[in-house]
PDB file of N, CA, C and O in Angstrom:
ATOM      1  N   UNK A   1       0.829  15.160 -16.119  1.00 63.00           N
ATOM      2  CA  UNK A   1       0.303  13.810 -16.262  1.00 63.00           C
ATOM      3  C   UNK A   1       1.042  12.830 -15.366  1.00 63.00           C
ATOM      4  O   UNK A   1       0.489  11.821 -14.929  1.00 63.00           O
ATOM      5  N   UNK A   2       2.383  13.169 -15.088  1.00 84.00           N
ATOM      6  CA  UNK A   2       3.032  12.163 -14.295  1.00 84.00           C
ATOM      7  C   UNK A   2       2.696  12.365 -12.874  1.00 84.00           C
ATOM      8  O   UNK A   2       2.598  11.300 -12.264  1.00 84.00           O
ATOM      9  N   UNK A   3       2.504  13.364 -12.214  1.00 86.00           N
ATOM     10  CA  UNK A   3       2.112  13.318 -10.707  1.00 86.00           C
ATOM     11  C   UNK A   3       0.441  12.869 -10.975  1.00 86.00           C
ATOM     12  O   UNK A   3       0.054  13.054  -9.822  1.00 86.00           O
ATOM     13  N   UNK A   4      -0.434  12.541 -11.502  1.00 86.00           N
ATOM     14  CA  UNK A   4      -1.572  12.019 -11.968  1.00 86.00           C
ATOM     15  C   UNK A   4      -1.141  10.768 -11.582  1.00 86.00           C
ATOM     16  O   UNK A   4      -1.441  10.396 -10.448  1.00 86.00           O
ATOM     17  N   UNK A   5      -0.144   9.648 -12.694  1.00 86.00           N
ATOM     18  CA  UNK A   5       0.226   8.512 -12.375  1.00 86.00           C
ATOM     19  C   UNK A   5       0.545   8.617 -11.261  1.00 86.00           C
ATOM     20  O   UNK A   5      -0.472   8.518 -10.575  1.00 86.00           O
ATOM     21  N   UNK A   6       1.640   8.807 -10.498  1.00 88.00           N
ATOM     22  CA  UNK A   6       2.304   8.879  -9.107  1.00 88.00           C
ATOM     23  C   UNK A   6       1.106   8.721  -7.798  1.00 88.00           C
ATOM     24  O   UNK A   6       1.124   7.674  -7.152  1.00 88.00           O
ATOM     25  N   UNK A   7       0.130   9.752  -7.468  1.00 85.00           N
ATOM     26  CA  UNK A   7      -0.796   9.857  -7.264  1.00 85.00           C
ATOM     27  C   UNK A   7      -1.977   8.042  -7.075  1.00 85.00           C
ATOM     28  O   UNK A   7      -2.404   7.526  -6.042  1.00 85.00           O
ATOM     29  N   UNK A   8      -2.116   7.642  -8.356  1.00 85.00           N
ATOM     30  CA  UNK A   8      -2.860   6.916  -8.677  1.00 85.00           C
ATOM     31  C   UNK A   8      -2.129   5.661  -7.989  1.00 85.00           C
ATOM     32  O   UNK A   8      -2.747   4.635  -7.703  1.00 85.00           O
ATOM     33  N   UNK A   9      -0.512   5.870  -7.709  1.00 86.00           N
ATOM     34  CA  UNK A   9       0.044   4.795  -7.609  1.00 86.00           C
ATOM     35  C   UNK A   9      -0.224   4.252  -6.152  1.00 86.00           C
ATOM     36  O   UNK A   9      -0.822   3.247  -5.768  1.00 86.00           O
ATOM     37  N   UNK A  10       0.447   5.299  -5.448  1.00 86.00           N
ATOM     38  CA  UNK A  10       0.464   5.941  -3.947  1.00 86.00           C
ATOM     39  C   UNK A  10      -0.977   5.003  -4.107  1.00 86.00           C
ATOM     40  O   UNK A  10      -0.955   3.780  -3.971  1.00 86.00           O
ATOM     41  N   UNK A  11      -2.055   5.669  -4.376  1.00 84.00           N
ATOM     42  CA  UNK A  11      -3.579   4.794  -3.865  1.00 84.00           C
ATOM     43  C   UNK A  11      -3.512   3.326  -3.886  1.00 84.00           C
ATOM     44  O   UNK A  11      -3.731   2.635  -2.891  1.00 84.00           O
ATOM     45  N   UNK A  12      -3.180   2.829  -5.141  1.00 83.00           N
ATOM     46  CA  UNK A  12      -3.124   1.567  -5.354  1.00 83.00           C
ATOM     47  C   UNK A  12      -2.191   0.561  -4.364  1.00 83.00           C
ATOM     48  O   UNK A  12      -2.399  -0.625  -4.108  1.00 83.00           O
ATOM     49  N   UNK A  13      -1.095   1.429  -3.893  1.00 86.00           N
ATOM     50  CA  UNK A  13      -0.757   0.568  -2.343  1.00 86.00           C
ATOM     51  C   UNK A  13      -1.643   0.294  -1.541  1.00 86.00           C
ATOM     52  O   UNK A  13      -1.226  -0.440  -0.644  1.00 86.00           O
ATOM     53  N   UNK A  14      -2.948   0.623  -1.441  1.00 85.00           N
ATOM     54  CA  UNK A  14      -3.299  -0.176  -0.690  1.00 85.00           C
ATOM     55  C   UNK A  14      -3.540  -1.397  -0.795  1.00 85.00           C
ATOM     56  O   UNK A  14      -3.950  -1.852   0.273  1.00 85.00           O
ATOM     57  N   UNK A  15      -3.447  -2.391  -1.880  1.00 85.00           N
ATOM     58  CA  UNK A  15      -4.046  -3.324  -2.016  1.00 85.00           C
ATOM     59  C   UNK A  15      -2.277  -4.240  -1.218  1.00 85.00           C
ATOM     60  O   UNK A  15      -2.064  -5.451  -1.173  1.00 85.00           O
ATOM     61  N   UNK A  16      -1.512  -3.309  -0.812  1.00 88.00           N
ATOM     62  CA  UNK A  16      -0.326  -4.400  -0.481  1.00 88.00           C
ATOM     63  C   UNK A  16      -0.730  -4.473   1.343  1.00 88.00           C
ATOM     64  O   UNK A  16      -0.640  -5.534   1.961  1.00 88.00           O
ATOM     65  N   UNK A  17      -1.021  -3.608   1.777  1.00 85.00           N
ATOM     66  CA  UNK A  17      -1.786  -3.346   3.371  1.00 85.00           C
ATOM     67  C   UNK A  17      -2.891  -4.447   3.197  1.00 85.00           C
ATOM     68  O   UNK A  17      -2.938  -5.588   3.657  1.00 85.00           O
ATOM     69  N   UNK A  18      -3.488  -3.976   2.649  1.00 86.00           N
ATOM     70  CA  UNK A  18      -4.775  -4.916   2.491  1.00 86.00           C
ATOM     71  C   UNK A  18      -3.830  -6.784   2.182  1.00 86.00           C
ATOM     72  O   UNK A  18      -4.276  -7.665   2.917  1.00 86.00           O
ATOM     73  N   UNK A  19      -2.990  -7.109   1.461  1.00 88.00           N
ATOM     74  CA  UNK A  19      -2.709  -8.751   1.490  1.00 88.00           C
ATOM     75  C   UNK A  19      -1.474  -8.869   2.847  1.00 88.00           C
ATOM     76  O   UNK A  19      -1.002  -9.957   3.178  1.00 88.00           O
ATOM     77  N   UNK A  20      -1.274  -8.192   3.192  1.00 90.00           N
ATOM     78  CA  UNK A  20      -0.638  -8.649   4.307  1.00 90.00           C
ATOM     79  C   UNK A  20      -1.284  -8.711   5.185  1.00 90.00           C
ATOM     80  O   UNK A  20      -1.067  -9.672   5.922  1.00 90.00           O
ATOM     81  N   UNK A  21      -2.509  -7.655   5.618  1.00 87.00           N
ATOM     82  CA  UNK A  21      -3.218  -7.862   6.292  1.00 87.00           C
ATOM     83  C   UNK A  21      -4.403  -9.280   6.351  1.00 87.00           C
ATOM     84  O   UNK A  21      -4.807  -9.861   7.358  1.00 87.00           O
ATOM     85  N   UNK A  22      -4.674  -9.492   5.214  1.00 90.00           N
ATOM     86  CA  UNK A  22      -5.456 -11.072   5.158  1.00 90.00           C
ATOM     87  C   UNK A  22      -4.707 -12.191   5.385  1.00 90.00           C
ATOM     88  O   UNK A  22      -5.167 -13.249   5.815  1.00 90.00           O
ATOM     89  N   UNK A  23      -3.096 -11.901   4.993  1.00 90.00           N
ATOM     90  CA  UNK A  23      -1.818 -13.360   5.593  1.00 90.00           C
ATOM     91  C   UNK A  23      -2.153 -13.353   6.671  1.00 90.00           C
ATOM     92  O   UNK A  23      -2.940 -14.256   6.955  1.00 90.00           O
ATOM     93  N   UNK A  24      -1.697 -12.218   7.995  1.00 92.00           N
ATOM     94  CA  UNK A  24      -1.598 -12.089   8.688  1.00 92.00           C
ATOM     95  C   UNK A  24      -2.476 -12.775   9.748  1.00 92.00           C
ATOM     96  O   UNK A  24      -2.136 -13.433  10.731  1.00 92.00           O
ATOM     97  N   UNK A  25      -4.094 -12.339   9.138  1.00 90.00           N
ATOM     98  CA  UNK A  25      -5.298 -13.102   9.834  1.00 90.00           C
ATOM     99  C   UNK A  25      -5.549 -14.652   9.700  1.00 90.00           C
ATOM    100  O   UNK A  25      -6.142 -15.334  10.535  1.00 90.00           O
ATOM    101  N   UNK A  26      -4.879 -15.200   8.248  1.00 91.00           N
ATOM    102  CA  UNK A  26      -4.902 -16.736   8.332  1.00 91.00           C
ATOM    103  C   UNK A  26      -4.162 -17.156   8.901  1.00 91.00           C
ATOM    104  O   UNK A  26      -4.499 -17.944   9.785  1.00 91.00           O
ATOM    105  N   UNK A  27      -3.160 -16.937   8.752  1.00 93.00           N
ATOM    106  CA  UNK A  27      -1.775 -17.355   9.617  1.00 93.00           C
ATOM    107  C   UNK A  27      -2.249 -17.347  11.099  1.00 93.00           C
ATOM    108  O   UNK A  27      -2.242 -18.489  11.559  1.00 93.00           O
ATOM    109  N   UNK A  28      -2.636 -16.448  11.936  1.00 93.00           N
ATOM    110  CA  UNK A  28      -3.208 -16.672  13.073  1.00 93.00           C
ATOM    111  C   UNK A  28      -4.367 -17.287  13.218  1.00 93.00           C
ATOM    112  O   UNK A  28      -4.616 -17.940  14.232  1.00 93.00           O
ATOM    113  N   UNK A  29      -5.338 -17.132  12.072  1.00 92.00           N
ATOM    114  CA  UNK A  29      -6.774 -17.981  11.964  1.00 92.00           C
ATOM    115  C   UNK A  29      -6.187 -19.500  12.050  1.00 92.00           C
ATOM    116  O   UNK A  29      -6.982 -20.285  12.567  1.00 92.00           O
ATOM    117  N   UNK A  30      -4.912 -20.073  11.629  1.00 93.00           N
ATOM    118  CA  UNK A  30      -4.833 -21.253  11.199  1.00 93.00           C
ATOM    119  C   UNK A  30      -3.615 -21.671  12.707  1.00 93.00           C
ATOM    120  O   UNK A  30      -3.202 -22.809  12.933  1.00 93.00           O
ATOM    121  N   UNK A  31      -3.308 -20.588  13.430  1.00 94.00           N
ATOM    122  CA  UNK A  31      -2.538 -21.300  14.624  1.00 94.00           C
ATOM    123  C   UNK A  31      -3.450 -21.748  15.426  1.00 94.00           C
ATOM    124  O   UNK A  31      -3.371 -22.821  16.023  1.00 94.00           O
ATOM    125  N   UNK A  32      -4.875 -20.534  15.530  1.00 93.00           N
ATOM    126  CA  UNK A  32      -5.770 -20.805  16.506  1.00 93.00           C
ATOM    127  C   UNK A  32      -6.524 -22.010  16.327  1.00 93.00           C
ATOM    128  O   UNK A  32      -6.460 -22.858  17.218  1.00 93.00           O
ATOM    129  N   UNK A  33      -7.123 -22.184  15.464  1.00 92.00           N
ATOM    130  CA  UNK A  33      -8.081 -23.764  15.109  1.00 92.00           C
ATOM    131  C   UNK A  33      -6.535 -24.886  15.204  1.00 92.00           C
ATOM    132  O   UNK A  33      -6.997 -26.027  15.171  1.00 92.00           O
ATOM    133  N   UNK A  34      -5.241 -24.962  15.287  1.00 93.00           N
ATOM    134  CA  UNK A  34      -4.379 -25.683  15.595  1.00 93.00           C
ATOM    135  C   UNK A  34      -4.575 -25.538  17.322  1.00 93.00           C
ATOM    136  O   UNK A  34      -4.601 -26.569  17.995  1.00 93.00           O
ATOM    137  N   UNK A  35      -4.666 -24.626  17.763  1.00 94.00           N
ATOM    138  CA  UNK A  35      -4.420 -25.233  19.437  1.00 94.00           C
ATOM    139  C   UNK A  35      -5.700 -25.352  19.796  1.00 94.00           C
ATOM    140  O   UNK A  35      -5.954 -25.957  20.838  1.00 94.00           O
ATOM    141  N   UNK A  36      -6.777 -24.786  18.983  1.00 93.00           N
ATOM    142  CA  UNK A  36      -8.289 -25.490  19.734  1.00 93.00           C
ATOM    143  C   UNK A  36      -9.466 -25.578  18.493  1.00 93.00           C
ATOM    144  O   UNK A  36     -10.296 -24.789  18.041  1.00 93.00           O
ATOM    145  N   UNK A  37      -9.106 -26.835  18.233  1.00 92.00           N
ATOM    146  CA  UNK A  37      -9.797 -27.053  16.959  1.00 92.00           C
ATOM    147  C   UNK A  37     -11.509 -26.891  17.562  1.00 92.00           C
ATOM    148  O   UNK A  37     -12.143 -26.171  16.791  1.00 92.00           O
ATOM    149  N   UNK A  38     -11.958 -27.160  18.187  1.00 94.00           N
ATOM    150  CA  UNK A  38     -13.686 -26.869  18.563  1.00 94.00           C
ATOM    151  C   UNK A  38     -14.022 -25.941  18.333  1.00 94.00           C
ATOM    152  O   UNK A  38     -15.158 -25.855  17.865  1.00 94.00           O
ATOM    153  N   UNK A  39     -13.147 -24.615  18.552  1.00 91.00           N
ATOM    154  CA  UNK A  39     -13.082 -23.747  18.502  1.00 91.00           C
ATOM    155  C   UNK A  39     -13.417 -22.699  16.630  1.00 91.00           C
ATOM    156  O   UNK A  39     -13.466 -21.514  16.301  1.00 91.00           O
ATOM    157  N   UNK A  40     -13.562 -24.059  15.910  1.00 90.00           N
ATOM    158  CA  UNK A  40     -12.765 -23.767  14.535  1.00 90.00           C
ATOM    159  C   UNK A  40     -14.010 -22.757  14.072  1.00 90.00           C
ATOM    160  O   UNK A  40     -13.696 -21.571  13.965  1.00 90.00           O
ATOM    161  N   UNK A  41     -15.163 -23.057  13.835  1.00 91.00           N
ATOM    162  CA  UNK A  41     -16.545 -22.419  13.477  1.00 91.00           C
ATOM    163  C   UNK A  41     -16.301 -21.184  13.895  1.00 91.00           C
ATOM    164  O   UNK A  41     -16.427 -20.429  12.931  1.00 91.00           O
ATOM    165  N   UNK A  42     -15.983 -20.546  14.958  1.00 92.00           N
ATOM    166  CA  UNK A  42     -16.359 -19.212  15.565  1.00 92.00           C
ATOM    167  C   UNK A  42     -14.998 -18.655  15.021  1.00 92.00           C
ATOM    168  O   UNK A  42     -15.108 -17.484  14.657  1.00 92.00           O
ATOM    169  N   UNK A  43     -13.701 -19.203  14.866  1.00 91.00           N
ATOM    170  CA  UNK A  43     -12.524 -18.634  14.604  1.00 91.00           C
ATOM    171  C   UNK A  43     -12.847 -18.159  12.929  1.00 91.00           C
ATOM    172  O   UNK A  43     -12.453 -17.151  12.343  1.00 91.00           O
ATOM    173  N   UNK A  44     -13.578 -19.116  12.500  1.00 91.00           N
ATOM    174  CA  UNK A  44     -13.580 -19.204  10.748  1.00 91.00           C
ATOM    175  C   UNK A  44     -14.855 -17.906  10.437  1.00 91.00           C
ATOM    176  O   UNK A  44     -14.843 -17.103   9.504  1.00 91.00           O
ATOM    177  N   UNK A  45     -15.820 -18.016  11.458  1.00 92.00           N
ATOM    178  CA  UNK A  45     -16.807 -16.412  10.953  1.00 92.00           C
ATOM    179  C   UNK A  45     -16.123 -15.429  10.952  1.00 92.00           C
ATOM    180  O   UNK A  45     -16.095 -14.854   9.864  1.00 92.00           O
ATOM    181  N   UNK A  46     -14.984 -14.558  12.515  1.00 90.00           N
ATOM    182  CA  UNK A  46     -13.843 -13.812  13.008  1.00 90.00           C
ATOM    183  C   UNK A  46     -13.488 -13.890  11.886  1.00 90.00           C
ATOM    184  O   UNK A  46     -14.136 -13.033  11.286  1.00 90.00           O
ATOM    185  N   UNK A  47     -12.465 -14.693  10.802  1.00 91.00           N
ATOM    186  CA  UNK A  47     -11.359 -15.045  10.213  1.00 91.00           C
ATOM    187  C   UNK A  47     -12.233 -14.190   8.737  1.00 91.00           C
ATOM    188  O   UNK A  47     -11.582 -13.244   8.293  1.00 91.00           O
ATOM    189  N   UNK A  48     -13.483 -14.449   8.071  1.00 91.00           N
ATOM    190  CA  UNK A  48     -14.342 -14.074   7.127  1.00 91.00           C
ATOM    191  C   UNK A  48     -14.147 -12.566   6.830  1.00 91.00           C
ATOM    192  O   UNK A  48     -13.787 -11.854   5.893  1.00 91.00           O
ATOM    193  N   UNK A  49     -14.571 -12.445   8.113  1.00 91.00           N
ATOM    194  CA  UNK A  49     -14.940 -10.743   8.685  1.00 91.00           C
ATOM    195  C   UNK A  49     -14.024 -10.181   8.312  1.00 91.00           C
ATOM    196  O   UNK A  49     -14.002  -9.523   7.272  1.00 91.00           O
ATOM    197  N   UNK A  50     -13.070 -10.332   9.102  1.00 87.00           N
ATOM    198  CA  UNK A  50     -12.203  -9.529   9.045  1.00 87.00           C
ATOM    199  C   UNK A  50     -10.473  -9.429   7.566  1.00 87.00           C
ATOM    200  O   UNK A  50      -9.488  -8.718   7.366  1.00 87.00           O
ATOM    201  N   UNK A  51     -11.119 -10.617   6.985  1.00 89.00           N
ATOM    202  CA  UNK A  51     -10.733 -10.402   5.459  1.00 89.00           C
ATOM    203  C   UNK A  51     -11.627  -9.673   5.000  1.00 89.00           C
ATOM    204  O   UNK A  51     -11.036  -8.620   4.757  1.00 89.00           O
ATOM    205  N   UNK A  52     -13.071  -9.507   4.618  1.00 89.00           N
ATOM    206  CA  UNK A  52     -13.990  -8.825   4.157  1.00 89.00           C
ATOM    207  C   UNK A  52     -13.469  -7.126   4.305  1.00 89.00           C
ATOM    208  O   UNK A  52     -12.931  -6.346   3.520  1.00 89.00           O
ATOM    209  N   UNK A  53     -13.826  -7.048   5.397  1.00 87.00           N
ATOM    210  CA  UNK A  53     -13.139  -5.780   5.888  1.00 87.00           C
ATOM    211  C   UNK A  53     -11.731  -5.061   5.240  1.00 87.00           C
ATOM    212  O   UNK A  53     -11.759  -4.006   4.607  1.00 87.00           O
ATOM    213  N   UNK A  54     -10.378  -5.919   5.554  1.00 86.00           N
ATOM    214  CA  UNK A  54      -9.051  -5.501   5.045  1.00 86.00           C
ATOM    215  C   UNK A  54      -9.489  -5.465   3.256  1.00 86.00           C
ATOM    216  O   UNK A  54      -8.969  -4.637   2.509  1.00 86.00           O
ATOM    217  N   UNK A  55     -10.222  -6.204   2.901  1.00 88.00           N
ATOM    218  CA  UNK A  55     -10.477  -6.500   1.225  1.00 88.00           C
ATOM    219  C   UNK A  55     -10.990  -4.780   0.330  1.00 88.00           C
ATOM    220  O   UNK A  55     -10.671  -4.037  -0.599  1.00 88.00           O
ATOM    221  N   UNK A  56     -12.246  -4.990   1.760  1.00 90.00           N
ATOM    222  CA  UNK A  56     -12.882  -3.443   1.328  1.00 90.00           C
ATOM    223  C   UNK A  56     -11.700  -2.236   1.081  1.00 90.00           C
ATOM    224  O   UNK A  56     -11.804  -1.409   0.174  1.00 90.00           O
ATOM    225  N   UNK A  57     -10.736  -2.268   1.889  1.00 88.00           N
ATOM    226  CA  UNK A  57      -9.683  -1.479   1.972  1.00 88.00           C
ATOM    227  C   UNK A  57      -8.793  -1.069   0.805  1.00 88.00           C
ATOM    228  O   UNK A  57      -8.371   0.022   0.421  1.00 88.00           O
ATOM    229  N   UNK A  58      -8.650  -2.365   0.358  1.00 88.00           N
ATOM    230  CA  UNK A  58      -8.004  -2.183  -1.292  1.00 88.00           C
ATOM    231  C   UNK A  58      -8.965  -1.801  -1.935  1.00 88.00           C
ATOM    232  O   UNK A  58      -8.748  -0.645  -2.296  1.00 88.00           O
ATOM    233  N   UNK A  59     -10.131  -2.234  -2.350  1.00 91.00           N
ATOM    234  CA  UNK A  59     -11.356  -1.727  -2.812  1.00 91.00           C
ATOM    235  C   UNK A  59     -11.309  -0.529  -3.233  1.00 91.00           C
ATOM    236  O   UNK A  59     -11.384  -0.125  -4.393  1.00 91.00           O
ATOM    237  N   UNK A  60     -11.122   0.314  -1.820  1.00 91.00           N
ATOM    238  CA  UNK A  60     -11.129   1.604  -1.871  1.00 91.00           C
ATOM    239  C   UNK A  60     -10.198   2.678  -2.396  1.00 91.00           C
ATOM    240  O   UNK A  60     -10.394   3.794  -2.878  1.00 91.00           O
ATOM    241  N   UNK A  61      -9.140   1.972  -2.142  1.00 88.00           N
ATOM    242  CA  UNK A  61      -7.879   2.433  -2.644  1.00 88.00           C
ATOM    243  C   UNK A  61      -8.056   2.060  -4.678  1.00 88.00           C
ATOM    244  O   UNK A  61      -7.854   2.909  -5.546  1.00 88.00           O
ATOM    245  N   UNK A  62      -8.376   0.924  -4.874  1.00 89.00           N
ATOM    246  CA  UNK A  62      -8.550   0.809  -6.459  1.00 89.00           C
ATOM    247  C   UNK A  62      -9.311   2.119  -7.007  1.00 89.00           C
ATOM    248  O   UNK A  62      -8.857   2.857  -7.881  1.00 89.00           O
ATOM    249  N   UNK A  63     -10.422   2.268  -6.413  1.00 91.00           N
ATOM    250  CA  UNK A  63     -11.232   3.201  -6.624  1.00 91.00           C
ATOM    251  C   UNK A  63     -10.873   4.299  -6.533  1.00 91.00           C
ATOM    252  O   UNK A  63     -11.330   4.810  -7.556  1.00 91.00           O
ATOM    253  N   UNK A  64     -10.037   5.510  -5.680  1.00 90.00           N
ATOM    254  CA  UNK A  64      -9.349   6.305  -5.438  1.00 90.00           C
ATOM    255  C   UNK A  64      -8.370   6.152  -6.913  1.00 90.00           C
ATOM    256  O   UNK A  64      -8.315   6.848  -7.927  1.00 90.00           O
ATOM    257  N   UNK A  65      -7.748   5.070  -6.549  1.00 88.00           N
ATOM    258  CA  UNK A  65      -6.848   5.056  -7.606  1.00 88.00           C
ATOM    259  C   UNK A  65      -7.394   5.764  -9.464  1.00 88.00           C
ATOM    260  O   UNK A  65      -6.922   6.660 -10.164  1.00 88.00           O
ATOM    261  N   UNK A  66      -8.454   4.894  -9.636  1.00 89.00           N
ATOM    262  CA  UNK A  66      -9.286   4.874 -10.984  1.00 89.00           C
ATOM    263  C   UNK A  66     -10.016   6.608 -10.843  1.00 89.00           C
ATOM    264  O   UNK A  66      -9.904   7.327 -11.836  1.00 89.00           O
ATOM    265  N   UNK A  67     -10.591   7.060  -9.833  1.00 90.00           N
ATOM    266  CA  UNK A  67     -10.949   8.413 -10.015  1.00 90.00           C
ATOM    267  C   UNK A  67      -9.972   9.513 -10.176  1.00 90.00           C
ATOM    268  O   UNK A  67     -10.187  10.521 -10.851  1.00 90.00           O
ATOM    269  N   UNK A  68      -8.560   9.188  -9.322  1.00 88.00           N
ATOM    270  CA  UNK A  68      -7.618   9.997  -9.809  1.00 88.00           C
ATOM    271  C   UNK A  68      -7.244  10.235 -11.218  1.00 88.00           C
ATOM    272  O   UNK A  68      -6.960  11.322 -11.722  1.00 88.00           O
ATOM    273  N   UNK A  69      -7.285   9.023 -11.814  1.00 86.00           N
ATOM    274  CA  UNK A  69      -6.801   9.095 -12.942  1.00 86.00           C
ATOM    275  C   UNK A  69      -7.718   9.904 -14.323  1.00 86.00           C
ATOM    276  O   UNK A  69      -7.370  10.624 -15.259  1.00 86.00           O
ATOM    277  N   UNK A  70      -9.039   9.338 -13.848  1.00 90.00           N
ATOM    278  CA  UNK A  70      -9.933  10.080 -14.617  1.00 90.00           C
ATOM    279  C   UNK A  70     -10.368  11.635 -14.693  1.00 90.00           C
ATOM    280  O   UNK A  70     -10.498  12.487 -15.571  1.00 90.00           O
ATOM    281  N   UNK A  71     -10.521  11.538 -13.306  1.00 88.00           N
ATOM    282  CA  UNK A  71     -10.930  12.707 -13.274  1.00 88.00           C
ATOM    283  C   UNK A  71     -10.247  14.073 -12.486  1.00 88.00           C
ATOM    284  O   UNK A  71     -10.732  15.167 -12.199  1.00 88.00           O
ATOM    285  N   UNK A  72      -8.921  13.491 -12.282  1.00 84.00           N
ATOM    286  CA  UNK A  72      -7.859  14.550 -12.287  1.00 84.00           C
ATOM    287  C   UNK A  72      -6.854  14.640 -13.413  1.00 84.00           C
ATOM    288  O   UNK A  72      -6.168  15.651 -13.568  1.00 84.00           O
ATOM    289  N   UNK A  73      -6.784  13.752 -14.074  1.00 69.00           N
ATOM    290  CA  UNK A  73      -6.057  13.753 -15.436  1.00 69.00           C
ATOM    291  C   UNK A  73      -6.519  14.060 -16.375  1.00 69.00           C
ATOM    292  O   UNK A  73      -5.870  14.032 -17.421  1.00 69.00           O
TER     293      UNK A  73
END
């Protein structure tokens, strides 16, 4: 049962990849609309996306996580 947990855990890191990865994109989403604010609309769809994306990532990993547990335990 404990390499079950362990297992489940390991998956559930992803959701720490996944929030550094969305800092990472505001933090630069928010230097770029600082040196060219006109720019801000097209930076802010880019900026959407590609949280959407890193988000799905944990997603997946939750999910991994929750099937391990069920249905290998």
């Amino acid at each position: 049962m404990s390499l079950v947990a362990i297992g489940a855990a390991i998956a559930a890191l992803t959701g720490i990849g996944a929030g550094v990865g969305i800092g990472k994109a505001t933090a630069s989403a928010v230097e770029s609309v600082a040196r060219q604010p006109e720019a801000g609309g097209e930076i802010s769809k880019n900026l959407l996306l590609g949280c959407a994306l890193a988000e799905a990532t944990a997603i997946y990993g939750m999910v991994v996580a929750i099937l391990i547990i069920f249905f290998v335990g």
